[in-house]
Coordinates of C-alpha atoms and ligand atoms in Angstrom, one line a residue:
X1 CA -15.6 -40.6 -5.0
X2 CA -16.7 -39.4 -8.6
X3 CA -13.8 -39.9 -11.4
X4 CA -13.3 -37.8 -13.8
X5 CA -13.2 -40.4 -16.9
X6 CA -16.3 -42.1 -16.0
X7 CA -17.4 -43.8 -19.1
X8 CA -21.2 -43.7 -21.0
X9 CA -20.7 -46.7 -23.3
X10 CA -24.3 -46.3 -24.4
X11 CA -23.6 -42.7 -25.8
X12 CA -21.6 -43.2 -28.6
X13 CA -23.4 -46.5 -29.7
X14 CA -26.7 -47.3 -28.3
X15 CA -26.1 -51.1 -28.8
X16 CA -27.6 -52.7 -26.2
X17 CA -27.5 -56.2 -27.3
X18 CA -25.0 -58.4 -26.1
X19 CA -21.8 -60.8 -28.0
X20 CA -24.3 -63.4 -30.3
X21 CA -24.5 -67.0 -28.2
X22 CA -22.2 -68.4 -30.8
X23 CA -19.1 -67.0 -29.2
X24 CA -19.9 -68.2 -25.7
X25 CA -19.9 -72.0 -27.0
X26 CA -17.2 -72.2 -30.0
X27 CA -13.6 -74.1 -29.7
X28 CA -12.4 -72.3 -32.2
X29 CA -13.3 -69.0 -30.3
X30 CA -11.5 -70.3 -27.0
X31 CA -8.3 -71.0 -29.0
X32 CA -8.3 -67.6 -30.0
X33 CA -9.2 -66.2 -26.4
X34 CA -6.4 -68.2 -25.2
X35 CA -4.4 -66.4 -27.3
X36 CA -5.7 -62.3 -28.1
X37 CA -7.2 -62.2 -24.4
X38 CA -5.5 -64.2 -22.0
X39 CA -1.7 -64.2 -23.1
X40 CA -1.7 -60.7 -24.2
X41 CA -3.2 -59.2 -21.1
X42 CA -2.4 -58.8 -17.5
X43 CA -3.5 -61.7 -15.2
X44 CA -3.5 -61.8 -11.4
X45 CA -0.8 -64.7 -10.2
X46 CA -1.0 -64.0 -6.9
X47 CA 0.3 -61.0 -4.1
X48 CA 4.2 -61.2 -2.7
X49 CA 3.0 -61.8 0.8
X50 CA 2.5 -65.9 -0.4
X51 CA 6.3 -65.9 -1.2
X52 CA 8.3 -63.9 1.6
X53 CA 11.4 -65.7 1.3
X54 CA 14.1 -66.4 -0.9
X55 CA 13.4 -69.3 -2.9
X56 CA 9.6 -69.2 -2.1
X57 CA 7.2 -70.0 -5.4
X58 CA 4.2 -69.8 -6.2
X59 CA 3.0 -70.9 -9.8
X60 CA -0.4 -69.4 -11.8
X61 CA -1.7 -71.6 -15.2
X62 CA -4.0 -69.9 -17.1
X63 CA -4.6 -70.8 -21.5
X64 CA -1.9 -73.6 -21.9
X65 CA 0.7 -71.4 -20.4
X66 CA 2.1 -71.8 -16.9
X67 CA 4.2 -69.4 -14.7
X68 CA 6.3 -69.5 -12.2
X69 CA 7.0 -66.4 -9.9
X70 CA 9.9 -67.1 -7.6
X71 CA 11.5 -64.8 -4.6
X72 CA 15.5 -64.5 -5.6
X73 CA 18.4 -64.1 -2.8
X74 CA 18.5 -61.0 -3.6
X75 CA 14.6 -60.2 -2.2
X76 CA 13.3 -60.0 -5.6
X77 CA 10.1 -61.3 -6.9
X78 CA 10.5 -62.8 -11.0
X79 CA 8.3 -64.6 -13.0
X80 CA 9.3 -67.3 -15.9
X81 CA 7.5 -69.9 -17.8
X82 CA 7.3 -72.9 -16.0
X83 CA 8.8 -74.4 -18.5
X84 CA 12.1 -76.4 -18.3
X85 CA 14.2 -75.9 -21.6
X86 CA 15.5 -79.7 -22.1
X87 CA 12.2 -80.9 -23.2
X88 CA 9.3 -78.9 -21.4
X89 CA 8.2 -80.3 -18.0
X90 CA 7.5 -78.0 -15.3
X91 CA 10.4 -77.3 -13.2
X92 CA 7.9 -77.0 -10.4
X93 CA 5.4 -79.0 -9.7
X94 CA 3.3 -77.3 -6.2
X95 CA 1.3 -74.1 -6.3
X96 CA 3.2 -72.8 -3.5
X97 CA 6.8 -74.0 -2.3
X98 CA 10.3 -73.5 -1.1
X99 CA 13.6 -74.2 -3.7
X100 CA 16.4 -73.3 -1.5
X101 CA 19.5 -72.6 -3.7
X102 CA 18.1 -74.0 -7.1
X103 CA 15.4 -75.0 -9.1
X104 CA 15.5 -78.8 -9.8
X105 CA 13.2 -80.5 -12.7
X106 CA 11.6 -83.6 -11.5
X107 CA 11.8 -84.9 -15.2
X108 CA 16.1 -85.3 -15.9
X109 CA 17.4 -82.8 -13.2
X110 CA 18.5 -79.9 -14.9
X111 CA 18.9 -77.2 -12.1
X112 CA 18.4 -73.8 -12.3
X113 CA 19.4 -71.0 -10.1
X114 CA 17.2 -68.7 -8.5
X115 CA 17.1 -65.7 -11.2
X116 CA 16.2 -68.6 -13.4
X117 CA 20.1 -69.4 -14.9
X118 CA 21.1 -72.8 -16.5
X119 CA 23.1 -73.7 -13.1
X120 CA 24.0 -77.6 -14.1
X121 CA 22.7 -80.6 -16.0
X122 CA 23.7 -84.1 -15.6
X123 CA 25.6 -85.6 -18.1
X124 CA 26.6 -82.1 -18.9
X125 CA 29.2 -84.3 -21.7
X126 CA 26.1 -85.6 -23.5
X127 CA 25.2 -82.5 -24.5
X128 CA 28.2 -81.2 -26.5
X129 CA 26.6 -77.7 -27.9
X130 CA 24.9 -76.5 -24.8
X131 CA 25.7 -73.6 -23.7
X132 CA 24.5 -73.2 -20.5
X133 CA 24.0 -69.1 -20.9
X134 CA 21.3 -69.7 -23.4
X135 CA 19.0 -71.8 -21.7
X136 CA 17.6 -70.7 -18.8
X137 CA 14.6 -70.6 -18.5
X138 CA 12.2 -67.8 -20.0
X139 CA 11.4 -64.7 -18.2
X140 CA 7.5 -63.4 -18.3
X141 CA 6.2 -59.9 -18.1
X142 CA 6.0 -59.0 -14.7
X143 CA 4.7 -56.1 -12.5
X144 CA 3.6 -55.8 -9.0
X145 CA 0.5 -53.4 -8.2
X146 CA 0.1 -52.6 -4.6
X147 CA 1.4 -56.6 -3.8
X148 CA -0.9 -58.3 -6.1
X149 CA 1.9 -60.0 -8.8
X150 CA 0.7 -59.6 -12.5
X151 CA 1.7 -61.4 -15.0
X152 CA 1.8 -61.4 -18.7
X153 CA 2.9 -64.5 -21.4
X154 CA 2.9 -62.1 -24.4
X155 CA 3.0 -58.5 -25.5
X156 CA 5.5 -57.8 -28.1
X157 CA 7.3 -55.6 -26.6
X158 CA 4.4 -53.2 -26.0
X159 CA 1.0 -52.5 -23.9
X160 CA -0.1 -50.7 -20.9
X161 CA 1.2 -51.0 -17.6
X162 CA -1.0 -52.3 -14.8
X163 CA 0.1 -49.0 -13.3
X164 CA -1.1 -47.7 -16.1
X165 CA -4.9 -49.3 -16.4
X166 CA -5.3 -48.7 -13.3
X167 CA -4.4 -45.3 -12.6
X168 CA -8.1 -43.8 -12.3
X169 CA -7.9 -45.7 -8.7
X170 CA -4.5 -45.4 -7.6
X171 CA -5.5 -43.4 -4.9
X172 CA -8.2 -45.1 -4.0
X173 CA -6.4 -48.5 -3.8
X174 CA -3.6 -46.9 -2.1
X175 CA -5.6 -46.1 1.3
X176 CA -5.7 -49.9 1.7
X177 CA -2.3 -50.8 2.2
X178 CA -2.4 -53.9 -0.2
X179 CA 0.8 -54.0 -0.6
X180 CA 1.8 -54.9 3.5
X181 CA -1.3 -57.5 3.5
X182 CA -1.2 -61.0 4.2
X183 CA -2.7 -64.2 3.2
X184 CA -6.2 -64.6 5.6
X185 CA -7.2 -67.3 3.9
X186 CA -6.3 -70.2 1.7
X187 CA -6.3 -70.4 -2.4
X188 CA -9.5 -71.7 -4.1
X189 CA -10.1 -73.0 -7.1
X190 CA -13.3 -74.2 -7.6
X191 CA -14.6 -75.4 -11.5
X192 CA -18.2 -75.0 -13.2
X193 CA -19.4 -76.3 -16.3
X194 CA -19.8 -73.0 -17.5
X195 CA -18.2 -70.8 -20.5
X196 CA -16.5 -68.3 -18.6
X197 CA -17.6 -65.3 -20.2
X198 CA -20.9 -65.9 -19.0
X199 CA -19.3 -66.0 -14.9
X200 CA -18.1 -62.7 -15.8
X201 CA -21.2 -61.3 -17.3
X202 CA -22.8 -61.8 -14.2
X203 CA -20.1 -60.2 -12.4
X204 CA -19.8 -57.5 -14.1
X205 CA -23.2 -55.7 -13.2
X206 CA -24.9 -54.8 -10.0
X207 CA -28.7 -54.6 -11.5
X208 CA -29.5 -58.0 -10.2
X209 CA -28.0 -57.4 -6.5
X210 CA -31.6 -55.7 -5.2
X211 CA -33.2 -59.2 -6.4
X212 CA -30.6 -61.9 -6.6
X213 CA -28.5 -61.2 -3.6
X214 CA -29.8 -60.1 -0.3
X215 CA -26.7 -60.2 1.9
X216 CA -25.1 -57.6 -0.6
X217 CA -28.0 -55.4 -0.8
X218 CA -28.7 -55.4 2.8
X219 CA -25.1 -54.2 3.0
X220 CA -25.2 -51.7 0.8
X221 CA -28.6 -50.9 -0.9
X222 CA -29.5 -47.8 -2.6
X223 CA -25.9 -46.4 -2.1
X224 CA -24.6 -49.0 -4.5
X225 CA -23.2 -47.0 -8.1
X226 CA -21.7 -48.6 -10.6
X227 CA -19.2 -46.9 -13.0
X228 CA -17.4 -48.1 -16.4
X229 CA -14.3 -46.2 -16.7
X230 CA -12.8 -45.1 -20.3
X231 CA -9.0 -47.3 -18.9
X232 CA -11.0 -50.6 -18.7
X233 CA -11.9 -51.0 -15.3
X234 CA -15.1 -51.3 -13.3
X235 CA -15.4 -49.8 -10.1
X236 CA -18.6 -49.9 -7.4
X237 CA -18.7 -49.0 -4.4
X238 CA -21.7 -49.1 -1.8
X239 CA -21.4 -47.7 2.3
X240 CA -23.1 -49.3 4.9
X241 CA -24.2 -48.8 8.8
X242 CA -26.5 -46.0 9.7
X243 CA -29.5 -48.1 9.0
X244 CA -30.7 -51.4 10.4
X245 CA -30.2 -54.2 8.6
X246 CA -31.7 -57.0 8.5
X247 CA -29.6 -60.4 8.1
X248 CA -27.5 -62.0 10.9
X249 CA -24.3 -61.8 8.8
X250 CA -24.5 -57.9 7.8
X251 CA -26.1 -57.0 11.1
X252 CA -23.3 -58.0 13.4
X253 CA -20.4 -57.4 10.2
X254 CA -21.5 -53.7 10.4
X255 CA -21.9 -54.1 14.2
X256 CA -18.4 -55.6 15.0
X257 CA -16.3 -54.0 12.4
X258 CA -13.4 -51.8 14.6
X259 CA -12.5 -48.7 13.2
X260 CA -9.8 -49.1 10.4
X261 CA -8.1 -46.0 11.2
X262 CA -6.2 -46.0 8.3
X263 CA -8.9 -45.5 6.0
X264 CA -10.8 -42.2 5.5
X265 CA -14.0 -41.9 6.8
X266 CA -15.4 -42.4 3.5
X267 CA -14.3 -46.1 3.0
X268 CA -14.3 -46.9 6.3
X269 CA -18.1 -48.2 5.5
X270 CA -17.8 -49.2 2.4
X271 CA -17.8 -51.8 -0.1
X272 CA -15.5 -51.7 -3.0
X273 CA -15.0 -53.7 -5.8
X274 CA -12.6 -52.9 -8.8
X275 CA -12.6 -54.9 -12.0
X276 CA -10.2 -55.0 -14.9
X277 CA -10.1 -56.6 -18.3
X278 CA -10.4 -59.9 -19.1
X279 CA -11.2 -61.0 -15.4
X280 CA -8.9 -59.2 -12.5
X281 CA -11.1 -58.6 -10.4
X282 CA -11.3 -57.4 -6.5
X283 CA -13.8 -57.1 -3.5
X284 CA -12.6 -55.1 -1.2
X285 CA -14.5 -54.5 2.6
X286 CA -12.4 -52.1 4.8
X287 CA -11.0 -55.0 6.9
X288 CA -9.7 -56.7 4.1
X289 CA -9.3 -57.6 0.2
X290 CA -10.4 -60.5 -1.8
X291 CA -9.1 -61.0 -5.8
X292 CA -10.6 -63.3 -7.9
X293 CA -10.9 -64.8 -11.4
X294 CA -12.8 -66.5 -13.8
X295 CA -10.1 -69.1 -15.5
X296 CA -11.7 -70.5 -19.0
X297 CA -10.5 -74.6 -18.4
X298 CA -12.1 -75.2 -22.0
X299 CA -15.1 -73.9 -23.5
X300 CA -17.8 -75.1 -21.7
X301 CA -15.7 -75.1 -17.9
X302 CA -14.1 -72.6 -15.6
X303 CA -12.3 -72.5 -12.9
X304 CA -13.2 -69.4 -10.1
X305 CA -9.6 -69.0 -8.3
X306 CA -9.0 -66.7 -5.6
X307 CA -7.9 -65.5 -2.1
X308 CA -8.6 -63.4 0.5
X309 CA -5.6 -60.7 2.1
X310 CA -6.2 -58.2 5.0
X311 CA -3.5 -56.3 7.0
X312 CA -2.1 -58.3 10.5
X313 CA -4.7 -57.7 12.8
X314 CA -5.4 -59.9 16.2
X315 CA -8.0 -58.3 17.7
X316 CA -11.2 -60.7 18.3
X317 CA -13.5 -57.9 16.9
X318 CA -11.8 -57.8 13.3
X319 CA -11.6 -61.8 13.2
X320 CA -15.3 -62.3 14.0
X321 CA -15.6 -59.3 11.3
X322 CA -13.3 -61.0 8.5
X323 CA -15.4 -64.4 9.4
X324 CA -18.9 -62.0 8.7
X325 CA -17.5 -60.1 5.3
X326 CA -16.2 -63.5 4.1
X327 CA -19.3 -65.6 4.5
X328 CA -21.1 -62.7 3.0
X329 CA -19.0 -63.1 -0.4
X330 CA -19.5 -66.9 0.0
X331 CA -23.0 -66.2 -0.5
X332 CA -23.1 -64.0 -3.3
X333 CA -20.5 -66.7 -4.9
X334 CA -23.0 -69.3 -4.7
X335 CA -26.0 -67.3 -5.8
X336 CA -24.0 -65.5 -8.9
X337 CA -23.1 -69.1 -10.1
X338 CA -26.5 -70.3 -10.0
X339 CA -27.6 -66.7 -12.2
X340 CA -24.7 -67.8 -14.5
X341 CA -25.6 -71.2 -15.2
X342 CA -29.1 -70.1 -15.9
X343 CA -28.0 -67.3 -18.2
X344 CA -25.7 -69.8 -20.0
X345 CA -28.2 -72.4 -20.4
X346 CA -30.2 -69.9 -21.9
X347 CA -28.2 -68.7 -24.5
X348 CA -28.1 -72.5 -26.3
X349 CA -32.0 -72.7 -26.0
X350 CA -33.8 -71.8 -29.7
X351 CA -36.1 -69.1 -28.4
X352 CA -33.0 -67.0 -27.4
X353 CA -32.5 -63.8 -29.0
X354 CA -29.7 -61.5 -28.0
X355 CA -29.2 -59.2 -24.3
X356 CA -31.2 -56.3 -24.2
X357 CA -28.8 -54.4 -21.7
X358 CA -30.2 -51.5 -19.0
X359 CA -27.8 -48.6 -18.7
X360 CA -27.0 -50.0 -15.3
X361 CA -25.3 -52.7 -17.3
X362 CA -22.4 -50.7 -18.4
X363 CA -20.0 -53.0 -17.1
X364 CA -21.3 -55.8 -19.4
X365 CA -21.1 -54.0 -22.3
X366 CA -17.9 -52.7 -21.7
X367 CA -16.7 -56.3 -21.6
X368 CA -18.2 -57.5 -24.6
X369 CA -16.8 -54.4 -26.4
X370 CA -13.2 -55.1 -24.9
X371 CA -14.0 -58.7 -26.5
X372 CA -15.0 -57.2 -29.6
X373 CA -11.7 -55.3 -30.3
X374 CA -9.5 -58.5 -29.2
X375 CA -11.4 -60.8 -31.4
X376 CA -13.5 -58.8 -34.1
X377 CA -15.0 -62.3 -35.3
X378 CA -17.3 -61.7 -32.2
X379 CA -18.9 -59.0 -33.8
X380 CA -20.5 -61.5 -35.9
X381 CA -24.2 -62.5 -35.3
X382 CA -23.6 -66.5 -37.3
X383 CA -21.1 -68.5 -36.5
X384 CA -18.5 -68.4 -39.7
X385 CA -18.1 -71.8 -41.2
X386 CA -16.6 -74.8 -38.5
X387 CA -12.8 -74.0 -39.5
X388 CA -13.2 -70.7 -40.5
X389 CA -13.4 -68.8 -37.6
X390 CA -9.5 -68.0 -36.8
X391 CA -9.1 -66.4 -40.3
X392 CA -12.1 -64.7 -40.7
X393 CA -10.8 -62.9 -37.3
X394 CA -7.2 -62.3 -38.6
X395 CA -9.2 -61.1 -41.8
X396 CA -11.5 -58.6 -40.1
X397 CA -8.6 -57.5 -37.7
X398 CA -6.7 -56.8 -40.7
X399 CA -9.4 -54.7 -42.3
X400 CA -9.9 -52.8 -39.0
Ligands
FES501 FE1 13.6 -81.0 -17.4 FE2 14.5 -83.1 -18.8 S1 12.6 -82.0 -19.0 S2 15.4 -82.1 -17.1

């Protein structure tokens, strides 16, 4: 599938260095990301198939903030801070659970109802000024893209839509049915000592698959393509069968796989994955879908969090199938980490220079430049001075 906005980063400006090592091991540089890049942009929270009742939760922390997306009486999804208003404890304390007619802090008490209204307090005579219609707790941008729940902590009113960002592959996402898929696996979240720009500069290329990762390339090989697109999202996509391959796993994954019907024939052998700014990110094999992120924890640790989706489906074939896809992912989980860790090492060694990016690279230096307009301080190859480094931003953002 060719799109029309397909993006040549390298045209315009044939930088192919990367952000300077500073930025990938600064405090003063997370603070800011926390802020620019992770409250003011869409992050995955989870899909609506984890919460199919009323008063089913789930809860998503990402940069200090913490939300809480909660199924109402009514059938609909909403998101708040979890955030109680009487002095700030969560109001939930469980990545995933069930409040039946109201949300209860653990702290004092204070209930809320299930569209997030002040429903009681004790001692309600204690607290002579409350009014009750003021303090419930805060709603956070929402929206829901083909059942993956996005959230977002802070846009001033303004922004794209998901919808929006995403709309060079609607269509393509559409074929999969996301939006009727449920859970296949648990939630992960597994943490690295590792700044987490570095995770996704290794994910965000396919150059090293032909050396780094041979389940993925005996899947796919030479039909692999990478493409930037000019909305900010990454897509590949690679086909398999009609060739022998060589590994256990992706022999008898392309073996087994039954016909998903539902697909066209041109992604019913393929491998998909679609990427979106800061770290939304999604693998997707034609028996099911896998998102997954790369959470900065502090500066110098992440967290990779995901989960894995796929339409209901008993037949034995597509279980041994899902099985096969998913332990090839594990392996290219664990051999991107190690690339990561190496890459991130490198960068604080004194004989390293800069990246020297391929034009297969595209989706790395789309990153850095999406960095580079959040924060323009990262366009800076020194470190400003230790203290400095929030106003010099606000200072080079204002002369932008
Ligand atoms: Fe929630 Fe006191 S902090 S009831």
């Amino acid at each position: 599938m060719e799109h029309a906005k397909a993006l040549d980063v390298f045209a315009e400006d044939p930088n192919v260095g990367g952000l300077a090592a500073w930025t990938y091991d600064n405090d003063e540089i997370m603070e800011l990301e926390k802020e620019m890049v992770f409250r003011r942009n869409w992050v995955i929270a989870g899909h609506v198939s984890e919460i199919p009742n009323a008063g089913d939760f789930l809860t998503f922390d990402v940069a200090d903030e913490r939300a809480l997306i909660i199924r109402g009486k009514d059938g609909e999804v909403r998101a708040f801070h979890n955030l109680c208003r009487h002095r700030g404890s969560r109001v939930v304390d469980s990545d995933y659970g069930t409040c039946k007619h109201a949300i209860v802090c653990p702290f004092h008490g204070w209930s809320y109802d299930l569209t997030g209204g002040l429903r009681g307090v004790p001692m309600p005579h204690t607290f002579p000024g409350l009014d009750k219609r003021e303090m419930g707790l805060k709603p956070v941008d929402m929206e829901i893209w083909h059942g993956f729940i996005y959230v977002r902590f802070k846009s001033d009113g303004d922004g794209m839509s998901v919808a929006e960002i995403m709309a060079d592959v609607e269509d393509e996402a559409a074929m999969y049915r996301m939006e009727e898929m449920v859970p296949l696996s648990d939630r992960y979240r597994t943490e690295y000592d590792i700044n987490w720009k570095a995770t996704v500069d290794v994910d965000n290329e396919g150059y090293h698959v032909p050396i780094a990762h041979p389940s993925l390339d005996d899947l796919y090989g030479e039909t692999y393509r990478d493409e930037s697109l000019d909305c900010g999202v990454t897509r590949s996509y690679g086909t398999f069968g009609g060739k022998q391959h060589k590994l256990w796993s992706v022999r008898n994954y392309t073996e087994i796989l039954p016909e998903v019907e539902h697909l066209p024939e041109s992604h019913r052998k393929a491998w998909l994955y679609l990427g979106c700014f800061p770290t939304n990110n999604f693998t997707i094999y034609p028996d099911s879908v896998s998102f997954y992120q790369f959470l900065p924890v502090s500066t110098r640790r992440v967290a990779l969090v995901g989960r894995t989706f796929g339409l209901p489906d008993d037949r034995r074939e597509m279980k041994l199938a899902r099985y096969l896809a998913n332990r090839i992912d594990k392996f290219t989980v664990e051999e991107d980490i190690q690339l990561t860790k190496w890459s991130w090492e490198g960068m604080r060694s004194s004989a390293y220079d800069d990246f020297f990016l391929s034009s297969t690279e595209a989706g790395v230096r789309a990153f850095h430049d999406q960095m580079r307009q959040a924060l323009p301080v990262m366009t800076l190859n020194e470190a400003p001075e230790p203290g400095t480094v929030a106003a010099v931003n606000a200072e080079m953002a204002e002369s932008a």
